[in-house]
Every structure is written in C-alpha cells, then in structure tokens.
Amino acid sequence: MQRSMTRPGNHVIKSYEIYADMLFRIALVHLGSRQDAEEATQDTFIKLIEKAPKFKDAEHQKAWLIRVITNHCKTLLGRGWRKREVKLESAEPIAVDSPEDLALLQLVMAMPMKYKTVIHLYYYEDYPIQEISKILQISQSAVKMRLQRGRQLLKLELEGVESH
C-alpha cells in the first residue's frame, strides 16, 4: 500500500521558519550533538505534519512543539545505544559569546534532564515560570523547585570548577 505524499501546507513551512532555531537549541542542550539536534528538530516537524493538531493560537502551537521535542529528546536519551555514547567531548563547538558562557552551557547540558529543561527554557528561551509549567505540564511550584535545585547544582559545579 502506498501512502500519498503531500506537500506540507504553508502553516508548517511558516512554523518551521518561526520555531526551527528555537527547537534546535532546545534539542542541542538536551542531546549535546548538532546532528542529533537537527534530527530531533526534523522529527518534531514530521510529527506536526502527521498529527496536524489544531491549535488555539501561536503560543499553544509553540508550547506543543517544545513539549514534543523535549519528549523526543528524552526518548532518544533513554535508548540503550545512546547511553554508551560520550557526547560532550565529541560535540561540535557551539557559538557562544565567551569561554565562560561555553563552560556554563556545558554544565547545563550535563545536568539531569528535569533540571536542564527548566533552566534552558527559563534562562535561554526567556519563558516565565507559568509558561514553563504549561509547556511541561507540571505545576508552577515544581518548576520553581527544579529551577532552585538546578541553580544549586550549577553553583556547586561552578565552585568545583573554580577550586581546581
């Protein structure tokens, strides 16, 4: 049986132009590899085409896309073959403003997923706590707690880096 291949509608192309860079950055922080991040971004838009969900507004669509790519990254990280890979050392350089920013980004990328996600959305994508709560479908207090614990982890790591 052959599936008919249709060209994605203008709404998908427009969504790609608006959200692809943001989704790529989210995936890059989670996966630590440019190739994997590009693949995750592509898979997210394929899901958008396949599922064709109805959105209330642009923010609803943006939240849906972030949730899909975050869940996709979690799935990729959970696969057995991926656990054996060492990504950070072999990752391509990421464009950042300074060596300090790069060191901080690498620390964020090495954090556990639940902290890394809220830290990235809050500090790198400028989402307020209320929006992160909606995107990740967790309570605002859970977001605040993850931010607090993530900051503590970063502080401990930064103090450890400075003492060496």
Coordinates of N, CA, C and O in Angstrom, one line a residue:
M1 N 0.8 -1.2 0.0 CA 0.0 0.0 0.0 C 0.9 1.2 0.0 O 1.8 1.4 0.8
Q2 N 0.6 2.1 -0.9 CA 1.4 3.3 -1.0 C 0.7 4.5 -0.4 O -0.5 4.7 -0.7
R3 N 1.4 5.2 0.5 CA 0.8 6.4 1.1 C 1.0 7.6 0.1 O 2.0 7.7 -0.5
S4 N 0.0 8.4 0.0 CA 0.1 9.5 -0.8 C 1.0 10.6 -0.1 O 0.8 10.8 1.1
M5 N 1.9 11.1 -0.8 CA 2.8 12.1 -0.2 C 2.3 13.4 -0.6 O 2.1 13.7 -1.8
T6 N 2.0 14.2 0.3 CA 1.5 15.6 0.0 C 2.6 16.6 0.5 O 3.3 16.3 1.4
R7 N 2.6 17.7 -0.1 CA 3.5 18.7 0.3 C 2.9 19.4 1.5 O 1.7 19.7 1.6
P8 N 3.8 19.7 2.5 CA 3.4 20.3 3.7 C 2.7 21.7 3.4 O 3.2 22.4 2.5
G9 N 1.7 22.0 4.1 CA 1.0 23.2 3.9 C 1.8 24.4 4.3 O 2.9 24.3 5.0
N10 N 1.3 25.6 4.0 CA 2.0 26.8 4.3 C 2.2 27.0 5.8 O 3.2 27.6 6.3
H11 N 1.2 26.5 6.6 CA 1.3 26.6 8.0 C 2.5 25.9 8.6 O 3.2 26.4 9.5
V12 N 2.9 24.8 8.0 CA 4.0 24.0 8.5 C 5.3 24.7 8.1 O 6.2 24.8 8.9
I13 N 5.4 25.2 6.9 CA 6.6 25.9 6.4 C 6.8 27.2 7.3 O 7.9 27.5 7.7
K14 N 5.7 27.9 7.5 CA 5.7 29.1 8.4 C 6.2 28.8 9.8 O 7.0 29.5 10.4
S15 N 5.6 27.7 10.3 CA 6.0 27.2 11.7 C 7.5 26.9 11.7 O 8.2 27.2 12.7
Y16 N 8.0 26.2 10.7 CA 9.4 25.9 10.6 C 10.3 27.2 10.6 O 11.2 27.2 11.3
E17 N 9.9 28.1 9.8 CA 10.7 29.4 9.8 C 10.7 30.1 11.1 O 11.7 30.7 11.5
I18 N 9.6 30.0 11.9 CA 9.5 30.7 13.2 C 10.2 29.9 14.3 O 10.9 30.5 15.1
Y19 N 10.0 28.6 14.3 CA 10.3 27.9 15.5 C 11.5 26.9 15.4 O 12.0 26.4 16.4
A20 N 12.0 26.7 14.2 CA 13.1 25.7 14.0 C 14.4 26.0 14.8 O 14.9 25.1 15.4
D21 N 14.8 27.3 14.8 CA 16.0 27.6 15.5 C 15.8 27.4 17.0 O 16.7 26.9 17.7
M22 N 14.7 27.8 17.6 CA 14.5 27.6 19.0 C 14.4 26.1 19.3 O 15.1 25.7 20.3
L23 N 13.7 25.3 18.5 CA 13.7 23.9 18.8 C 15.0 23.2 18.7 O 15.4 22.3 19.4
F24 N 15.8 23.7 17.7 CA 17.2 23.1 17.5 C 18.0 23.4 18.8 O 18.7 22.5 19.3
R25 N 17.9 24.6 19.3 CA 18.7 25.0 20.5 C 18.3 24.1 21.7 O 19.1 23.6 22.5
I26 N 17.0 23.9 21.8 CA 16.5 23.0 22.9 C 17.0 21.6 22.8 O 17.5 21.0 23.7
A27 N 16.9 21.1 21.6 CA 17.4 19.7 21.3 C 18.9 19.7 21.5 O 19.5 18.7 22.1
L28 N 19.7 20.7 21.1 CA 21.1 20.7 21.3 C 21.5 20.7 22.8 O 22.4 20.0 23.2
V29 N 20.8 21.4 23.6 CA 21.1 21.4 25.0 C 20.8 20.0 25.6 O 21.5 19.5 26.4
H30 N 19.7 19.4 25.1 CA 19.4 18.1 25.7 C 20.3 17.0 25.2 O 20.7 16.1 25.9
L31 N 20.6 17.0 23.9 CA 21.3 15.9 23.3 C 22.8 16.1 23.1 O 23.6 15.1 23.0
G32 N 23.3 17.3 23.1 CA 24.7 17.6 23.1 C 25.4 17.3 21.7 O 26.6 17.3 21.6
S33 N 24.6 17.1 20.7 CA 25.2 16.8 19.4 C 24.4 17.5 18.3 O 23.1 17.5 18.3
R34 N 25.1 18.2 17.5 CA 24.4 19.0 16.4 C 23.6 18.1 15.5 O 22.5 18.4 15.2
Q35 N 24.2 17.0 15.1 CA 23.5 16.0 14.2 C 22.2 15.5 14.9 O 21.1 15.5 14.2
D36 N 22.3 15.1 16.1 CA 21.1 14.6 16.8 C 20.0 15.7 17.0 O 18.9 15.4 16.9
A37 N 20.5 16.9 17.3 CA 19.6 18.0 17.4 C 18.9 18.3 16.1 O 17.7 18.6 16.1
E38 N 19.6 18.3 15.0 CA 19.0 18.5 13.7 C 17.9 17.4 13.4 O 16.8 17.7 13.0
E39 N 18.3 16.2 13.8 CA 17.3 15.1 13.5 C 16.1 15.2 14.4 O 15.0 15.0 13.9
A40 N 16.3 15.6 15.7 CA 15.2 15.8 16.6 C 14.3 16.9 16.1 O 13.0 16.8 16.2
T41 N 14.9 18.0 15.6 CA 14.1 19.1 15.1 C 13.3 18.6 13.9 O 12.1 18.9 13.8
Q42 N 13.9 17.9 13.0 CA 13.2 17.4 11.8 C 12.1 16.5 12.2 O 11.0 16.6 11.7
D43 N 12.3 15.6 13.2 CA 11.3 14.6 13.6 C 10.1 15.4 14.2 O 9.0 14.9 14.1
T44 N 10.4 16.5 14.9 CA 9.3 17.3 15.5 C 8.4 17.8 14.5 O 7.2 17.8 14.6
F45 N 9.0 18.3 13.4 CA 8.1 18.9 12.3 C 7.4 17.8 11.5 O 6.3 18.0 11.0
I46 N 8.0 16.6 11.5 CA 7.3 15.5 10.8 C 6.1 15.1 11.7 O 5.0 14.9 11.1
K47 N 6.2 15.1 13.0 CA 5.1 14.9 13.9 C 4.0 15.9 13.7 O 2.8 15.7 13.7
L48 N 4.4 17.2 13.5 CA 3.5 18.3 13.3 C 2.7 18.0 12.0 O 1.5 18.2 11.9
I49 N 3.4 17.5 11.0 CA 2.7 17.2 9.7 C 1.8 16.0 9.9 O 0.6 16.0 9.4
E50 N 2.3 14.9 10.5 CA 1.5 13.7 10.6 C 0.3 13.9 11.5 O -0.8 13.4 11.2
K51 N 0.5 14.5 12.7 CA -0.6 14.7 13.6 C -1.6 15.8 13.3 O -2.7 15.8 13.7
A52 N -1.1 16.8 12.6 CA -1.9 18.0 12.2 C -2.8 18.5 13.4 O -4.0 18.5 13.2
P53 N -2.3 18.7 14.6 CA -3.2 19.2 15.7 C -3.7 20.5 15.4 O -3.2 21.3 14.6
K54 N -4.8 20.8 16.0 CA -5.5 22.1 15.9 C -5.0 22.9 17.1 O -5.1 22.5 18.3
F55 N -4.5 24.1 16.9 CA -4.0 25.0 17.9 C -5.0 26.2 18.2 O -5.5 26.7 17.2
K56 N -5.0 26.6 19.5 CA -5.9 27.7 19.8 C -5.2 29.0 19.3 O -5.9 29.9 18.8
D57 N -3.9 29.1 19.4 CA -3.2 30.3 19.0 C -1.7 29.9 18.8 O -1.3 28.8 19.0
A58 N -0.9 30.9 18.5 CA 0.5 30.7 18.2 C 1.3 30.2 19.5 O 2.2 29.3 19.4
E59 N 0.9 30.7 20.7 CA 1.6 30.2 21.9 C 1.2 28.8 22.2 O 2.1 28.0 22.6
H60 N 0.0 28.4 21.9 CA -0.4 27.0 22.1 C 0.5 26.1 21.1 O 1.0 25.0 21.6
Q61 N 0.7 26.5 19.9 CA 1.5 25.7 19.0 C 2.9 25.7 19.4 O 3.6 24.6 19.4
K62 N 3.5 26.8 19.9 CA 4.8 26.8 20.3 C 5.0 25.9 21.5 O 6.0 25.1 21.6
A63 N 4.1 25.9 22.5 CA 4.2 25.1 23.6 C 4.1 23.6 23.2 O 4.9 22.7 23.7
W64 N 3.3 23.3 22.2 CA 3.2 21.9 21.7 C 4.5 21.4 21.1 O 4.9 20.3 21.4
L65 N 5.0 22.3 20.3 CA 6.3 21.9 19.7 C 7.4 21.7 20.7 O 8.2 20.8 20.6
I66 N 7.5 22.6 21.7 CA 8.5 22.4 22.7 C 8.3 21.1 23.5 O 9.3 20.4 23.8
R67 N 7.1 20.8 23.8 CA 6.8 19.6 24.6 C 7.1 18.4 23.7 O 7.7 17.4 24.2
V68 N 6.8 18.4 22.4 CA 7.1 17.3 21.5 C 8.6 17.1 21.4 O 9.1 15.9 21.6
I69 N 9.4 18.1 21.2 CA 10.8 17.9 21.1 C 11.5 17.5 22.4 O 12.4 16.7 22.4
T70 N 11.0 18.1 23.5 CA 11.5 17.7 24.8 C 11.3 16.2 25.1 O 12.2 15.5 25.5
N71 N 10.1 15.7 24.8 CA 9.8 14.3 25.0 C 10.6 13.4 24.0 O 11.0 12.4 24.4
H72 N 10.7 13.9 22.8 CA 11.5 13.2 21.8 C 13.0 13.0 22.3 O 13.6 12.0 22.1
C73 N 13.5 14.1 22.8 CA 14.9 14.1 23.3 C 15.0 13.1 24.5 O 16.0 12.3 24.6
K74 N 14.0 13.1 25.4 CA 14.0 12.1 26.5 C 14.0 10.7 25.9 O 14.7 9.8 26.4
T75 N 13.2 10.5 24.9 CA 13.1 9.1 24.3 C 14.5 8.7 23.7 O 15.0 7.6 23.9
L76 N 15.1 9.7 23.0 CA 16.4 9.4 22.4 C 17.5 9.1 23.5 O 18.3 8.2 23.3
L77 N 17.4 9.9 24.5 CA 18.4 9.7 25.6 C 18.2 8.4 26.3 O 19.2 7.9 26.9
G78 N 17.0 7.9 26.3 CA 16.7 6.7 27.0 C 17.1 5.4 26.3 O 17.1 4.3 26.8
R79 N 17.4 5.5 25.0 CA 17.7 4.4 24.2 C 19.1 3.8 24.6 O 20.0 4.5 24.9
G80 N 19.1 2.5 24.7 CA 20.3 1.8 25.2 C 21.6 2.2 24.4 O 22.6 2.4 25.0
W81 N 21.5 2.3 23.1 CA 22.7 2.5 22.3 C 23.3 3.9 22.6 O 24.5 4.2 22.5
R82 N 22.4 4.8 22.9 CA 22.8 6.2 23.2 C 23.5 6.4 24.5 O 24.4 7.2 24.7
K83 N 23.1 5.5 25.5 CA 23.7 5.6 26.8 C 25.2 5.4 26.8 O 26.0 5.8 27.6
R84 N 25.7 4.6 25.8 CA 27.1 4.2 25.7 C 27.9 5.3 25.0 O 29.1 5.3 25.0
E85 N 27.2 6.3 24.4 CA 28.0 7.3 23.7 C 28.5 8.4 24.7 O 27.9 8.7 25.7
V86 N 29.6 9.0 24.3 CA 30.1 10.1 25.1 C 30.0 11.3 24.1 O 30.7 11.4 23.1
K87 N 29.1 12.2 24.4 CA 28.8 13.3 23.5 C 29.5 14.6 23.7 O 30.0 15.2 22.8
L88 N 29.7 15.0 24.9 CA 30.2 16.4 25.2 C 31.6 16.5 24.6 O 31.9 17.6 24.0
E89 N 32.5 15.5 24.7 CA 33.8 15.7 24.2 C 33.9 15.7 22.7 O 34.7 16.3 22.1
S90 N 32.9 15.0 22.1 CA 33.0 15.0 20.6 C 32.0 15.9 20.0 O 32.0 16.0 18.7
A91 N 31.3 16.7 20.7 CA 30.3 17.6 20.2 C 31.1 18.8 19.4 O 32.1 19.2 19.8
E92 N 30.4 19.2 18.4 CA 30.9 20.3 17.6 C 30.8 21.6 18.5 O 30.0 21.7 19.3
P93 N 31.7 22.5 18.3 CA 31.7 23.7 19.1 C 30.4 24.5 18.8 O 29.8 24.5 17.7
I94 N 29.9 25.1 19.9 CA 28.6 25.8 19.9 C 29.0 27.3 19.9 O 29.9 27.7 20.7
A95 N 28.3 28.1 19.1 CA 28.6 29.5 19.1 C 28.1 30.2 20.4 O 26.9 30.2 20.6
V96 N 29.0 30.7 21.2 CA 28.7 31.4 22.4 C 29.6 32.6 22.4 O 30.6 32.7 21.7
D97 N 29.2 33.6 23.3 CA 29.9 34.8 23.3 C 31.3 34.8 24.0 O 32.2 35.5 23.6
S98 N 31.4 33.9 25.0 CA 32.7 33.9 25.7 C 33.0 32.5 26.2 O 32.1 31.6 26.3
P99 N 34.2 32.2 26.7 CA 34.6 30.9 27.2 C 33.8 30.6 28.5 O 33.4 29.5 28.7
E100 N 33.4 31.7 29.2 CA 32.6 31.4 30.5 C 31.2 31.0 30.1 O 30.7 30.1 30.7
D101 N 30.6 31.6 29.0 CA 29.3 31.2 28.6 C 29.4 29.7 28.1 O 28.4 28.9 28.3
L102 N 30.4 29.3 27.4 CA 30.6 28.0 26.9 C 30.7 27.0 28.1 O 30.0 25.9 28.1
A103 N 31.4 27.3 29.1 CA 31.6 26.5 30.2 C 30.2 26.3 30.9 O 29.9 25.2 31.3
L104 N 29.5 27.4 31.1 CA 28.2 27.4 31.7 C 27.2 26.5 30.9 O 26.5 25.7 31.4
L105 N 27.2 26.7 29.6 CA 26.4 25.9 28.7 C 26.7 24.4 28.8 O 25.8 23.6 28.9
Q106 N 28.0 24.1 28.9 CA 28.3 22.7 29.0 C 27.9 22.1 30.4 O 27.5 20.9 30.4
L107 N 27.9 22.9 31.4 CA 27.4 22.4 32.7 C 25.9 22.2 32.7 O 25.4 21.2 33.2
V108 N 25.2 23.1 32.0 CA 23.7 23.0 31.9 C 23.4 21.7 31.1 O 22.6 20.9 31.4
M109 N 24.2 21.5 30.0 CA 24.0 20.3 29.2 C 24.2 19.0 29.9 O 23.7 17.9 29.6
A110 N 25.1 19.0 30.9 CA 25.5 17.8 31.7 C 24.5 17.6 32.8 O 24.6 16.5 33.5
M111 N 23.6 18.5 33.1 CA 22.6 18.3 34.2 C 21.6 17.3 33.9 O 21.3 16.9 32.7
P112 N 20.9 16.7 34.9 CA 19.8 15.8 34.7 C 18.7 16.5 33.9 O 18.5 17.7 34.0
M113 N 18.0 15.7 33.1 CA 17.0 16.2 32.2 C 16.0 17.2 32.8 O 15.7 18.2 32.3
K114 N 15.5 16.8 34.0 CA 14.4 17.7 34.5 C 14.9 19.0 34.9 O 14.1 20.0 34.8
Y115 N 16.2 19.2 35.3 CA 16.7 20.5 35.6 C 17.1 21.2 34.4 O 16.9 22.4 34.2
K116 N 17.8 20.5 33.5 CA 18.3 21.1 32.2 C 17.1 21.7 31.4 O 17.3 22.8 30.9
T117 N 16.0 21.1 31.4 CA 14.8 21.6 30.6 C 14.3 22.9 31.2 O 14.2 23.9 30.4
V118 N 14.1 23.0 32.5 CA 13.6 24.2 33.0 C 14.6 25.3 33.0 O 14.3 26.5 32.7
I119 N 15.9 25.0 33.2 CA 16.9 26.0 33.2 C 17.0 26.6 31.8 O 17.1 27.8 31.6
H120 N 17.0 25.7 30.8 CA 17.1 26.2 29.4 C 15.9 27.1 29.0 O 16.1 28.1 28.5
L121 N 14.7 26.6 29.3 CA 13.5 27.4 29.0 C 13.5 28.7 29.7 O 13.1 29.7 29.1
Y122 N 13.9 28.7 30.9 CA 13.8 30.0 31.7 C 14.9 30.9 31.3 O 14.7 32.1 31.1
Y123 N 16.2 30.5 31.3 CA 17.3 31.4 31.0 C 17.6 31.6 29.6 O 18.0 32.7 29.2
Y124 N 17.5 30.6 28.7 CA 17.9 30.7 27.3 C 16.8 31.1 26.4 O 17.0 31.8 25.4
E125 N 15.5 30.7 26.8 CA 14.4 31.0 25.9 C 13.5 32.1 26.5 O 12.5 32.4 26.0
D126 N 13.8 32.5 27.7 CA 13.1 33.6 28.4 C 11.6 33.3 28.7 O 10.8 34.2 28.6
Y127 N 11.3 32.1 29.0 CA 9.9 31.8 29.4 C 9.7 32.1 30.8 O 10.6 31.7 31.7
P128 N 8.5 32.6 31.2 CA 8.2 32.8 32.6 C 7.8 31.4 33.2 O 7.5 30.5 32.4
I129 N 7.9 31.3 34.5 CA 7.6 30.1 35.2 C 6.2 29.5 34.8 O 6.0 28.3 34.6
Q130 N 5.2 30.4 34.7 CA 3.8 30.0 34.3 C 3.8 29.3 33.0 O 3.1 28.3 32.8
E131 N 4.5 29.8 32.0 CA 4.5 29.2 30.7 C 5.3 27.9 30.7 O 4.9 26.9 30.0
I132 N 6.4 27.8 31.4 CA 7.1 26.6 31.5 C 6.2 25.5 32.1 O 6.2 24.3 31.7
S133 N 5.5 25.9 33.1 CA 4.5 25.0 33.8 C 3.5 24.4 32.7 O 3.3 23.2 32.7
K134 N 3.0 25.3 31.9 CA 2.1 24.8 30.9 C 2.7 23.9 29.8 O 2.2 22.9 29.4
I135 N 3.9 24.3 29.4 CA 4.6 23.6 28.4 C 5.0 22.2 28.8 O 4.8 21.2 28.1
L136 N 5.5 22.1 30.0 CA 6.0 20.8 30.6 C 4.8 20.0 31.3 O 5.0 18.9 31.7
Q137 N 3.7 20.7 31.4 CA 2.5 20.1 32.1 C 2.9 19.6 33.5 O 2.6 18.5 33.9
I138 N 3.6 20.5 34.2 CA 3.8 20.3 35.7 C 3.4 21.5 36.4 O 3.2 22.6 35.8
S139 N 3.3 21.5 37.7 CA 2.8 22.6 38.5 C 3.9 23.7 38.5 O 5.1 23.5 38.3
Q140 N 3.5 24.9 38.8 CA 4.4 26.1 38.9 C 5.4 25.8 40.0 O 6.5 26.2 39.9
S141 N 4.9 25.3 41.1 CA 5.8 25.0 42.2 C 6.9 24.0 41.9 O 8.0 24.1 42.3
A142 N 6.5 23.0 41.0 CA 7.5 22.0 40.5 C 8.6 22.7 39.7 O 9.8 22.4 39.8
V143 N 8.1 23.7 38.8 CA 9.1 24.4 38.0 C 10.0 25.2 38.9 O 11.2 25.2 38.7
K144 N 9.4 25.9 39.9 CA 10.2 26.7 40.8 C 11.2 25.8 41.5 O 12.4 26.2 41.7
M145 N 10.8 24.7 42.0 CA 11.7 23.8 42.7 C 12.8 23.3 41.8 O 14.0 23.2 42.2
R146 N 12.5 22.9 40.6 CA 13.5 22.5 39.7 C 14.5 23.6 39.3 O 15.7 23.3 39.2
L147 N 14.0 24.8 39.2 CA 14.9 25.9 38.9 C 15.8 26.1 40.1 O 17.0 26.3 40.0
Q148 N 15.3 26.1 41.3 CA 16.1 26.2 42.5 C 17.1 25.1 42.6 O 18.3 25.4 42.9
R149 N 16.7 23.9 42.5 CA 17.7 22.8 42.6 C 18.7 22.8 41.4 O 19.9 22.5 41.6
G150 N 18.3 23.2 40.2 CA 19.2 23.4 39.1 C 20.2 24.4 39.4 O 21.4 24.2 39.1
R151 N 19.8 25.5 39.9 CA 20.7 26.6 40.3 C 21.7 26.1 41.3 O 22.9 26.5 41.2
Q152 N 21.2 25.4 42.3 CA 22.1 24.9 43.3 C 23.2 23.9 42.7 O 24.4 24.0 43.1
L153 N 22.7 23.0 41.8 CA 23.7 22.1 41.1 C 24.7 22.9 40.3 O 25.9 22.6 40.4
L154 N 24.2 23.9 39.6 CA 25.2 24.8 38.8 C 26.2 25.5 39.8 O 27.4 25.6 39.5
K155 N 25.7 26.0 40.9 CA 26.5 26.7 41.8 C 27.6 25.8 42.3 O 28.8 26.1 42.4
L156 N 27.2 24.5 42.7 CA 28.2 23.6 43.2 C 29.2 23.2 42.2 O 30.4 23.1 42.4
E157 N 28.7 23.0 40.9 CA 29.7 22.7 39.8 C 30.6 23.9 39.6 O 31.8 23.7 39.4
L158 N 30.1 25.1 39.6 CA 30.9 26.3 39.3 C 31.9 26.5 40.4 O 33.1 26.8 40.2
E159 N 31.5 26.2 41.7 CA 32.5 26.3 42.8 C 33.6 25.3 42.6 O 34.7 25.5 42.9
G160 N 33.2 24.1 42.2 CA 34.1 23.0 42.0 C 35.1 23.3 40.9 O 36.3 23.0 41.0
V161 N 34.6 23.9 39.8 CA 35.5 24.3 38.7 C 36.5 25.4 39.1 O 37.6 25.3 38.8
E162 N 36.0 26.3 39.9 CA 36.9 27.4 40.3 C 37.9 27.0 41.3 O 39.0 27.5 41.3
S163 N 37.6 25.9 42.1 CA 38.6 25.5 43.1 C 39.7 24.6 42.5 O 40.7 24.4 43.1
H164 N 39.5 24.2 41.2 CA 40.6 23.3 40.6 C 41.6 24.2 39.9 O 41.5 25.2 39.4

